Amino acid sequence: SRYEGLFAYCGYVALFLVGVHFFGSYTGLRALVRAAGIAAVITSAYGVLQVFIPPLFAGEAFIREWYSGPGIARVPSTLSSPVVFGGYLALMIPLLLATGISARGGSRYLWLSAACLALVALSLTLTRAAWVAAVLGLVVFAVAAGRSVWHPRILVAALAVVVMVSMGLLVTGVGRPAAIWSHVIASANIGSGSVAQRVYIWSRTLGLIGIRPWLGWGLETLGVVFPYDRASLVRVFGPRPTIIDKAHNDFLQMAVSIGVPGALAYAAVWGLVVWSVVRTWRRAAGSARILAAGWLAALTAYLVQVQFSFSVVALAPIVWLLAGSAAGWEAEIGDGR
């Protein structure tokens, strides 16, 4: 699920067009979001269960051990890594909230409970970029949805429950408080840990872009052309064998793969997608406006977290499909249908 060649990107474009032509309406986007939300409940629940049960699937034990550290155990659910799982949850939480707020009757509380479950699962990933992305997504949703949809008492109570449950699970099932705190504050230290690793990868990726700025090195070739230096790799990443096949920044990944012009075109596509959502949000009202706000927040969270991670086949298809559906909806509103 890590590798995205030409076939994968052709598939993404096809999914975008499917979204435009078959789900390009408020009803279509809502149906997709609800289907994705049901899947998110299952994925989130299994992520929480991983704190208490042994690995159930092939390769799961290795993934847990690889991404865990002294005193902490991170949960990947079914998405191959805590990083991808965290990015997935950052995308889905605003959509679950939007679905819950716009729903009626008892289903409203079921969807809001699903959002709380996803928040708990997100805390267990210990993925800091996903945490930041989720917070930014929630801020965007709060601003875009407006004050009228928020019930302060319910919101405060839900946040209190999420925080208490998350802290309890983190301390009892994920790791020692000191180890968890050390992992969190390591973000402020650019000289060690994952921050130093990102800086190391970005600096050398920029060097590769400088060598071939116009056409790049080709899709999924970074692992081959990356300038490996064993001494510096051990200093930054430790003694474990390390292959750098992703730039851990979506824009840099595209620039090193297809060149700066191609990366700018790729960024322009997502810029147009965001602008399309903003136009839809401005024109919509009621439940439709809440859904548009949820998608705008989810898209913001996704685009933020992939600047510290990377696009993967396990997550990107649903993003492209939803983007196509939202673009089709915006075109429908523009036509006055």
mmCIF file of C-alpha atoms in Angstrom:
data_model
loop_
_atom_site.group_PDB
_atom_site.id
_atom_site.type_symbol
_atom_site.label_atom_id
_atom_site.label_comp_id
_atom_site.label_asym_id
_atom_site.label_seq_id
_atom_site.Cartn_x
_atom_site.Cartn_y
_atom_site.Cartn_z
ATOM 1 C CA SER A 1 0.000 0.000 0.000
ATOM 2 C CA ARG A 2 3.058 2.309 0.049
ATOM 3 C CA TYR A 3 3.738 2.434 -3.654
ATOM 4 C CA GLU A 4 1.927 4.725 -6.078
ATOM 5 C CA GLY A 5 3.002 4.272 -9.675
ATOM 6 C CA LEU A 6 1.348 5.399 -12.888
ATOM 7 C CA PHE A 7 -1.370 2.763 -12.562
ATOM 8 C CA ALA A 8 -2.296 4.023 -9.085
ATOM 9 C CA TYR A 9 -2.597 7.637 -10.214
ATOM 10 C CA CYS A 10 -4.664 6.622 -13.232
ATOM 11 C CA GLY A 11 -6.917 4.819 -10.777
ATOM 12 C CA TYR A 12 -7.196 7.953 -8.640
ATOM 13 C CA VAL A 13 -8.233 10.025 -11.656
ATOM 14 C CA ALA A 14 -10.783 7.351 -12.574
ATOM 15 C CA LEU A 15 -12.216 7.443 -9.048
ATOM 16 C CA PHE A 16 -12.406 11.236 -9.198
ATOM 17 C CA LEU A 17 -14.402 10.999 -12.428
ATOM 18 C CA VAL A 18 -16.648 8.318 -10.917
ATOM 19 C CA GLY A 19 -17.325 10.694 -8.039
ATOM 20 C CA VAL A 20 -18.133 13.549 -10.422
ATOM 21 C CA HIS A 21 -20.489 11.615 -12.695
ATOM 22 C CA PHE A 22 -22.125 9.089 -10.355
ATOM 23 C CA PHE A 23 -22.054 10.777 -6.930
ATOM 24 C CA GLY A 24 -21.869 14.443 -7.936
ATOM 25 C CA SER A 25 -24.640 15.786 -5.716
ATOM 26 C CA TYR A 26 -25.429 16.460 -2.079
ATOM 27 C CA THR A 27 -27.213 13.113 -1.862
ATOM 28 C CA GLY A 28 -24.303 11.312 -3.498
ATOM 29 C CA LEU A 29 -21.657 12.860 -1.261
ATOM 30 C CA ARG A 30 -23.744 12.181 1.831
ATOM 31 C CA ALA A 31 -24.110 8.515 0.839
ATOM 32 C CA LEU A 32 -20.349 8.174 0.312
ATOM 33 C CA VAL A 33 -19.584 9.865 3.622
ATOM 34 C CA ARG A 34 -21.982 7.593 5.502
ATOM 35 C CA ALA A 35 -20.519 4.473 3.891
ATOM 36 C CA ALA A 36 -17.008 5.664 4.733
ATOM 37 C CA GLY A 37 -18.197 6.498 8.244
ATOM 38 C CA ILE A 38 -19.428 2.955 8.846
ATOM 39 C CA ALA A 39 -16.039 1.623 7.743
ATOM 40 C CA ALA A 40 -14.342 4.150 10.038
ATOM 41 C CA VAL A 41 -16.318 2.851 13.024
ATOM 42 C CA ILE A 42 -15.079 -0.687 12.387
ATOM 43 C CA THR A 43 -11.499 0.455 11.828
ATOM 44 C CA SER A 44 -11.514 2.695 14.912
ATOM 45 C CA ALA A 45 -13.022 -0.016 17.102
ATOM 46 C CA TYR A 46 -10.359 -2.516 16.050
ATOM 47 C CA GLY A 47 -7.666 0.071 16.709
ATOM 48 C CA VAL A 48 -8.916 0.492 20.268
ATOM 49 C CA LEU A 49 -9.216 -3.280 20.702
ATOM 50 C CA GLN A 50 -5.566 -3.703 19.710
ATOM 51 C CA VAL A 51 -4.651 -2.253 23.096
ATOM 52 C CA PHE A 52 -6.167 -5.324 24.767
ATOM 53 C CA ILE A 53 -5.855 -8.233 22.316
ATOM 54 C CA PRO A 54 -2.960 -10.003 20.571
ATOM 55 C CA PRO A 55 -2.416 -9.524 16.808
ATOM 56 C CA LEU A 56 -5.059 -11.240 14.683
ATOM 57 C CA PHE A 57 -3.738 -10.739 11.139
ATOM 58 C CA ALA A 58 -0.595 -11.760 9.289
ATOM 59 C CA GLY A 59 2.158 -9.186 9.678
ATOM 60 C CA GLU A 60 0.347 -7.263 12.399
ATOM 61 C CA ALA A 61 2.783 -8.278 15.137
ATOM 62 C CA PHE A 62 5.725 -7.050 13.060
ATOM 63 C CA ILE A 63 4.014 -3.715 12.339
ATOM 64 C CA ARG A 64 3.234 -3.148 16.012
ATOM 65 C CA GLU A 65 6.800 -3.934 17.028
ATOM 66 C CA TRP A 66 8.353 -1.832 14.239
ATOM 67 C CA TYR A 67 6.444 1.337 15.094
ATOM 68 C CA SER A 68 6.553 0.950 18.852
ATOM 69 C CA GLY A 69 9.381 2.106 21.069
ATOM 70 C CA PRO A 70 10.702 1.737 24.605
ATOM 71 C CA GLY A 71 7.741 2.071 26.935
ATOM 72 C CA ILE A 72 5.101 2.710 24.235
ATOM 73 C CA ALA A 73 2.990 0.589 21.884
ATOM 74 C CA ARG A 74 1.273 2.303 18.936
ATOM 75 C CA VAL A 75 -1.830 0.897 17.223
ATOM 76 C CA PRO A 76 -2.084 0.591 13.398
ATOM 77 C CA SER A 77 -5.572 -0.997 13.181
ATOM 78 C CA THR A 78 -5.899 -2.506 9.678
ATOM 79 C CA LEU A 79 -4.049 0.283 7.821
ATOM 80 C CA SER A 80 -0.460 -1.006 7.885
ATOM 81 C CA SER A 81 0.967 1.665 10.215
ATOM 82 C CA PRO A 82 -0.042 4.086 12.992
ATOM 83 C CA VAL A 83 0.944 6.958 10.678
ATOM 84 C CA VAL A 84 -1.533 5.944 7.969
ATOM 85 C CA PHE A 85 -4.174 5.108 10.584
ATOM 86 C CA GLY A 86 -3.742 8.525 12.173
ATOM 87 C CA GLY A 87 -4.048 10.274 8.813
ATOM 88 C CA TYR A 88 -7.181 8.281 8.043
ATOM 89 C CA LEU A 89 -8.788 9.264 11.341
ATOM 90 C CA ALA A 90 -7.853 12.929 10.889
ATOM 91 C CA LEU A 91 -9.748 12.781 7.588
ATOM 92 C CA MET A 92 -12.791 10.951 8.942
ATOM 93 C CA ILE A 93 -13.403 12.755 12.249
ATOM 94 C CA PRO A 94 -14.806 15.975 10.692
ATOM 95 C CA LEU A 95 -16.975 13.905 8.345
ATOM 96 C CA LEU A 96 -18.359 11.871 11.247
ATOM 97 C CA LEU A 97 -19.085 15.064 13.168
ATOM 98 C CA ALA A 98 -20.803 16.650 10.176
ATOM 99 C CA THR A 99 -22.915 13.534 9.654
ATOM 100 C CA GLY A 100 -23.897 13.451 13.318
ATOM 101 C CA ILE A 101 -24.769 17.131 13.583
ATOM 102 C CA SER A 102 -26.895 17.068 10.433
ATOM 103 C CA ALA A 103 -28.669 13.814 11.375
ATOM 104 C CA ARG A 104 -31.970 13.620 13.234
ATOM 105 C CA GLY A 105 -33.224 11.488 16.099
ATOM 106 C CA GLY A 106 -31.198 8.699 17.638
ATOM 107 C CA SER A 107 -28.875 8.362 14.660
ATOM 108 C CA ARG A 108 -27.361 11.739 15.570
ATOM 109 C CA TYR A 109 -25.950 10.333 18.804
ATOM 110 C CA LEU A 110 -24.685 7.206 17.068
ATOM 111 C CA TRP A 111 -22.670 9.261 14.573
ATOM 112 C CA LEU A 112 -21.379 11.597 17.274
ATOM 113 C CA SER A 113 -20.368 8.555 19.333
ATOM 114 C CA ALA A 114 -18.524 7.263 16.265
ATOM 115 C CA ALA A 115 -16.632 10.567 16.089
ATOM 116 C CA CYS A 116 -15.691 10.228 19.766
ATOM 117 C CA LEU A 117 -14.507 6.652 19.151
ATOM 118 C CA ALA A 118 -12.357 7.877 16.259
ATOM 119 C CA LEU A 119 -10.865 10.585 18.491
ATOM 120 C CA VAL A 120 -9.953 7.973 21.100
ATOM 121 C CA ALA A 121 -8.360 5.770 18.428
ATOM 122 C CA LEU A 122 -6.458 8.775 17.069
ATOM 123 C CA SER A 123 -4.917 9.421 20.474
ATOM 124 C CA LEU A 124 -3.695 5.812 20.605
ATOM 125 C CA THR A 125 -1.753 6.127 17.341
ATOM 126 C CA LEU A 126 0.678 8.616 18.957
ATOM 127 C CA THR A 127 0.988 10.184 15.495
ATOM 128 C CA ARG A 128 1.747 13.845 16.136
ATOM 129 C CA ALA A 129 1.247 15.070 12.567
ATOM 130 C CA ALA A 130 -2.201 13.474 12.534
ATOM 131 C CA TRP A 131 -2.991 15.105 15.884
ATOM 132 C CA VAL A 132 -2.082 18.530 14.499
ATOM 133 C CA ALA A 133 -4.035 17.860 11.305
ATOM 134 C CA ALA A 134 -7.091 16.741 13.267
ATOM 135 C CA VAL A 135 -6.998 19.847 15.460
ATOM 136 C CA LEU A 136 -6.742 22.108 12.408
ATOM 137 C CA GLY A 137 -9.569 20.197 10.757
ATOM 138 C CA LEU A 138 -11.773 20.632 13.825
ATOM 139 C CA VAL A 139 -10.998 24.355 13.928
ATOM 140 C CA VAL A 140 -11.963 24.702 10.261
ATOM 141 C CA PHE A 141 -15.151 22.742 10.896
ATOM 142 C CA ALA A 142 -16.073 24.834 13.934
ATOM 143 C CA VAL A 143 -15.644 28.045 11.944
ATOM 144 C CA ALA A 144 -17.341 26.805 8.772
ATOM 145 C CA ALA A 145 -20.270 25.080 10.469
ATOM 146 C CA GLY A 146 -21.134 28.123 12.563
ATOM 147 C CA ARG A 147 -22.209 28.528 16.164
ATOM 148 C CA SER A 148 -25.794 27.463 15.596
ATOM 149 C CA VAL A 149 -24.874 23.766 15.250
ATOM 150 C CA TRP A 150 -22.941 23.535 18.504
ATOM 151 C CA HIS A 151 -24.484 22.640 21.844
ATOM 152 C CA PRO A 152 -21.876 23.758 24.422
ATOM 153 C CA ARG A 153 -22.898 21.364 27.185
ATOM 154 C CA ILE A 154 -22.936 18.326 24.920
ATOM 155 C CA LEU A 155 -19.639 19.380 23.339
ATOM 156 C CA VAL A 156 -17.885 19.859 26.673
ATOM 157 C CA ALA A 157 -19.235 16.565 28.007
ATOM 158 C CA ALA A 158 -18.143 14.678 24.879
ATOM 159 C CA LEU A 159 -14.650 16.181 24.961
ATOM 160 C CA ALA A 160 -14.322 15.355 28.661
ATOM 161 C CA VAL A 161 -15.272 11.731 28.022
ATOM 162 C CA VAL A 162 -12.870 11.464 25.072
ATOM 163 C CA VAL A 163 -9.992 12.943 27.082
ATOM 164 C CA MET A 164 -10.594 10.714 30.120
ATOM 165 C CA VAL A 165 -10.979 7.532 28.081
ATOM 166 C CA SER A 166 -7.954 8.371 25.936
ATOM 167 C CA MET A 167 -5.754 9.101 28.933
ATOM 168 C CA GLY A 168 -6.877 5.911 30.635
ATOM 169 C CA LEU A 169 -6.123 3.788 27.581
ATOM 170 C CA LEU A 170 -2.815 5.532 26.933
ATOM 171 C CA VAL A 171 -1.586 4.931 30.467
ATOM 172 C CA THR A 172 -2.935 1.403 30.911
ATOM 173 C CA GLY A 173 -2.478 -0.044 27.439
ATOM 174 C CA VAL A 174 -0.139 2.042 25.309
ATOM 175 C CA GLY A 175 2.783 2.939 27.529
ATOM 176 C CA ARG A 176 4.241 4.557 30.596
ATOM 177 C CA PRO A 177 3.258 8.218 31.110
ATOM 178 C CA ALA A 178 6.900 9.330 31.033
ATOM 179 C CA ALA A 179 7.555 7.506 27.747
ATOM 180 C CA ILE A 180 4.394 8.910 26.145
ATOM 181 C CA TRP A 181 5.244 12.453 27.248
ATOM 182 C CA SER A 182 8.797 12.069 25.946
ATOM 183 C CA HIS A 183 7.429 10.944 22.574
ATOM 184 C CA VAL A 184 5.071 13.932 22.383
ATOM 185 C CA ILE A 185 7.576 16.648 23.328
ATOM 186 C CA ALA A 186 10.204 15.178 20.977
ATOM 187 C CA SER A 187 8.497 17.231 18.256
ATOM 188 C CA ALA A 188 10.212 20.320 19.655
ATOM 189 C CA ASN A 189 13.690 18.804 19.276
ATOM 190 C CA ILE A 190 14.878 19.132 15.678
ATOM 191 C CA GLY A 191 18.159 17.423 16.474
ATOM 192 C CA SER A 192 16.812 13.949 17.194
ATOM 193 C CA GLY A 193 13.881 11.616 16.723
ATOM 194 C CA SER A 194 11.354 11.765 13.921
ATOM 195 C CA VAL A 195 11.800 15.535 13.474
ATOM 196 C CA ALA A 196 15.492 15.081 12.695
ATOM 197 C CA GLN A 197 14.597 12.214 10.377
ATOM 198 C CA ARG A 198 12.138 14.404 8.447
ATOM 199 C CA VAL A 199 14.698 17.212 8.132
ATOM 200 C CA TYR A 200 17.317 14.704 6.939
ATOM 201 C CA ILE A 201 14.989 13.273 4.280
ATOM 202 C CA TRP A 202 13.713 16.673 3.130
ATOM 203 C CA SER A 203 17.199 18.169 2.748
ATOM 204 C CA ARG A 204 18.466 15.304 0.617
ATOM 205 C CA THR A 205 15.263 15.149 -1.401
ATOM 206 C CA LEU A 206 15.692 18.844 -2.212
ATOM 207 C CA GLY A 207 19.187 18.014 -3.449
ATOM 208 C CA LEU A 208 17.768 15.382 -5.796
ATOM 209 C CA ILE A 209 15.158 17.845 -7.050
ATOM 210 C CA GLY A 210 17.935 20.334 -7.776
ATOM 211 C CA ILE A 211 19.703 17.776 -9.968
ATOM 212 C CA ARG A 212 16.620 17.001 -12.092
ATOM 213 C CA PRO A 213 14.118 19.831 -11.509
ATOM 214 C CA TRP A 214 12.144 19.611 -14.754
ATOM 215 C CA LEU A 215 11.243 15.950 -15.179
ATOM 216 C CA GLY A 216 12.173 14.405 -11.843
ATOM 217 C CA TRP A 217 13.466 10.890 -11.323
ATOM 218 C CA GLY A 218 10.261 8.956 -12.004
ATOM 219 C CA LEU A 219 7.425 7.694 -9.846
ATOM 220 C CA GLU A 220 8.499 5.517 -6.923
ATOM 221 C CA THR A 221 12.225 5.734 -7.662
ATOM 222 C CA LEU A 222 13.271 7.637 -4.536
ATOM 223 C CA GLY A 223 14.306 4.454 -2.766
ATOM 224 C CA VAL A 224 16.792 3.768 -5.574
ATOM 225 C CA VAL A 225 18.235 7.253 -6.170
ATOM 226 C CA PHE A 226 18.339 8.490 -2.559
ATOM 227 C CA PRO A 227 21.937 9.323 -1.539
ATOM 228 C CA TYR A 228 22.520 6.730 1.171
ATOM 229 C CA ASP A 229 25.286 7.366 3.656
ATOM 230 C CA ARG A 230 25.504 4.635 6.259
ATOM 231 C CA ALA A 231 27.173 6.759 8.923
ATOM 232 C CA SER A 232 24.585 9.548 8.793
ATOM 233 C CA LEU A 233 21.726 7.053 8.520
ATOM 234 C CA VAL A 234 22.827 5.318 11.718
ATOM 235 C CA ARG A 235 23.223 8.662 13.469
ATOM 236 C CA VAL A 236 19.708 9.816 12.541
ATOM 237 C CA PHE A 237 17.703 6.583 12.232
ATOM 238 C CA GLY A 238 19.600 4.165 14.436
ATOM 239 C CA PRO A 239 21.247 0.852 13.537
ATOM 240 C CA ARG A 240 18.190 -0.761 11.951
ATOM 241 C CA PRO A 241 18.396 -1.100 8.135
ATOM 242 C CA THR A 242 16.684 1.924 6.587
ATOM 243 C CA ILE A 243 15.319 2.459 3.086
ATOM 244 C CA ILE A 244 14.189 5.986 2.222
ATOM 245 C CA ASP A 245 11.492 5.486 -0.418
ATOM 246 C CA LYS A 246 9.206 8.381 0.553
ATOM 247 C CA ALA A 247 9.969 12.086 0.974
ATOM 248 C CA HIS A 248 7.479 12.369 3.871
ATOM 249 C CA ASN A 249 6.093 15.483 2.206
ATOM 250 C CA ASP A 250 3.527 15.165 -0.551
ATOM 251 C CA PHE A 251 4.742 18.156 -2.567
ATOM 252 C CA LEU A 252 8.409 17.124 -2.353
ATOM 253 C CA GLN A 253 7.435 13.568 -3.268
ATOM 254 C CA MET A 254 5.771 14.785 -6.450
ATOM 255 C CA ALA A 255 8.627 17.188 -7.251
ATOM 256 C CA VAL A 256 11.293 14.498 -6.964
ATOM 257 C CA SER A 257 9.114 12.068 -8.938
ATOM 258 C CA ILE A 258 7.783 14.155 -11.841
ATOM 259 C CA GLY A 259 9.649 17.457 -11.545
ATOM 260 C CA VAL A 260 8.770 20.883 -10.196
ATOM 261 C CA PRO A 261 6.337 21.764 -13.037
ATOM 262 C CA GLY A 262 4.448 18.529 -12.438
ATOM 263 C CA ALA A 263 4.391 19.134 -8.686
ATOM 264 C CA LEU A 264 3.014 22.640 -9.231
ATOM 265 C CA ALA A 265 0.295 21.212 -11.483
ATOM 266 C CA TYR A 266 -0.503 18.611 -8.802
ATOM 267 C CA ALA A 267 -0.730 21.344 -6.157
ATOM 268 C CA ALA A 268 -2.970 23.370 -8.478
ATOM 269 C CA VAL A 269 -5.365 20.420 -8.759
ATOM 270 C CA TRP A 270 -5.779 20.261 -4.990
ATOM 271 C CA GLY A 271 -6.045 24.037 -4.834
ATOM 272 C CA LEU A 272 -8.954 23.891 -7.286
ATOM 273 C CA VAL A 273 -10.546 21.092 -5.260
ATOM 274 C CA VAL A 274 -10.361 23.222 -2.107
ATOM 275 C CA TRP A 275 -11.757 26.254 -3.941
ATOM 276 C CA SER A 276 -14.611 24.104 -5.264
ATOM 277 C CA VAL A 277 -15.489 23.053 -1.710
ATOM 278 C CA VAL A 278 -15.395 26.654 -0.499
ATOM 279 C CA ARG A 279 -17.768 27.690 -3.306
ATOM 280 C CA THR A 280 -20.128 24.854 -2.401
ATOM 281 C CA TRP A 281 -20.034 25.797 1.278
ATOM 282 C CA ARG A 282 -20.875 29.410 0.484
ATOM 283 C CA ARG A 283 -23.895 28.468 -1.630
ATOM 284 C CA ALA A 284 -25.300 25.655 0.510
ATOM 285 C CA ALA A 285 -27.634 25.988 3.485
ATOM 286 C CA GLY A 286 -28.837 23.819 6.356
ATOM 287 C CA SER A 287 -27.640 20.217 6.420
ATOM 288 C CA ALA A 288 -25.932 20.641 3.048
ATOM 289 C CA ARG A 289 -23.815 23.477 4.426
ATOM 290 C CA ILE A 290 -22.810 21.362 7.418
ATOM 291 C CA LEU A 291 -21.740 18.517 5.122
ATOM 292 C CA ALA A 292 -19.745 20.941 2.968
ATOM 293 C CA ALA A 293 -18.088 22.287 6.126
ATOM 294 C CA GLY A 294 -17.232 18.737 7.194
ATOM 295 C CA TRP A 295 -15.647 17.922 3.830
ATOM 296 C CA LEU A 296 -13.709 21.204 3.830
ATOM 297 C CA ALA A 297 -12.381 20.372 7.309
ATOM 298 C CA ALA A 298 -11.571 16.780 6.344
ATOM 299 C CA LEU A 299 -9.747 17.900 3.207
ATOM 300 C CA THR A 300 -7.772 20.453 5.223
ATOM 301 C CA ALA A 301 -6.734 17.784 7.719
ATOM 302 C CA TYR A 302 -5.723 15.385 4.947
ATOM 303 C CA LEU A 303 -3.645 17.934 3.037
ATOM 304 C CA VAL A 304 -1.888 19.004 6.246
ATOM 305 C CA GLN A 305 -0.952 15.517 7.396
ATOM 306 C CA VAL A 306 0.416 14.389 4.009
ATOM 307 C CA GLN A 307 2.964 17.215 4.188
ATOM 308 C CA PHE A 308 4.549 15.280 7.069
ATOM 309 C CA SER A 309 3.684 11.812 5.785
ATOM 310 C CA PHE A 310 2.823 10.553 2.302
ATOM 311 C CA SER A 311 -0.076 9.495 0.131
ATOM 312 C CA VAL A 312 -0.812 5.766 0.253
ATOM 313 C CA VAL A 313 -3.093 3.433 -1.667
ATOM 314 C CA ALA A 314 -4.820 2.480 1.589
ATOM 315 C CA LEU A 315 -6.184 6.026 2.044
ATOM 316 C CA ALA A 316 -5.935 8.051 -1.171
ATOM 317 C CA PRO A 317 -8.762 6.327 -3.125
ATOM 318 C CA ILE A 318 -11.509 7.472 -0.752
ATOM 319 C CA VAL A 319 -10.073 11.005 -0.775
ATOM 320 C CA TRP A 320 -10.116 11.202 -4.580
ATOM 321 C CA LEU A 321 -13.611 9.695 -4.760
ATOM 322 C CA LEU A 322 -14.985 12.180 -2.217
ATOM 323 C CA ALA A 323 -13.183 15.026 -3.991
ATOM 324 C CA GLY A 324 -14.841 14.070 -7.272
ATOM 325 C CA SER A 325 -18.250 13.809 -5.649
ATOM 326 C CA ALA A 326 -17.875 17.241 -4.040
ATOM 327 C CA ALA A 327 -16.695 18.744 -7.343
ATOM 328 C CA GLY A 328 -19.732 17.296 -9.110
ATOM 329 C CA TRP A 329 -21.981 18.703 -6.401
ATOM 330 C CA GLU A 330 -20.444 22.159 -6.851
ATOM 331 C CA ALA A 331 -21.032 21.958 -10.607
ATOM 332 C CA GLU A 332 -24.643 20.944 -9.987
ATOM 333 C CA ILE A 333 -25.182 23.950 -7.714
ATOM 334 C CA GLY A 334 -23.545 26.211 -10.286
ATOM 335 C CA ASP A 335 -25.935 24.943 -12.974
ATOM 336 C CA GLY A 336 -28.876 25.679 -10.686
ATOM 337 C CA ARG A 337 -30.141 22.110 -10.718
#
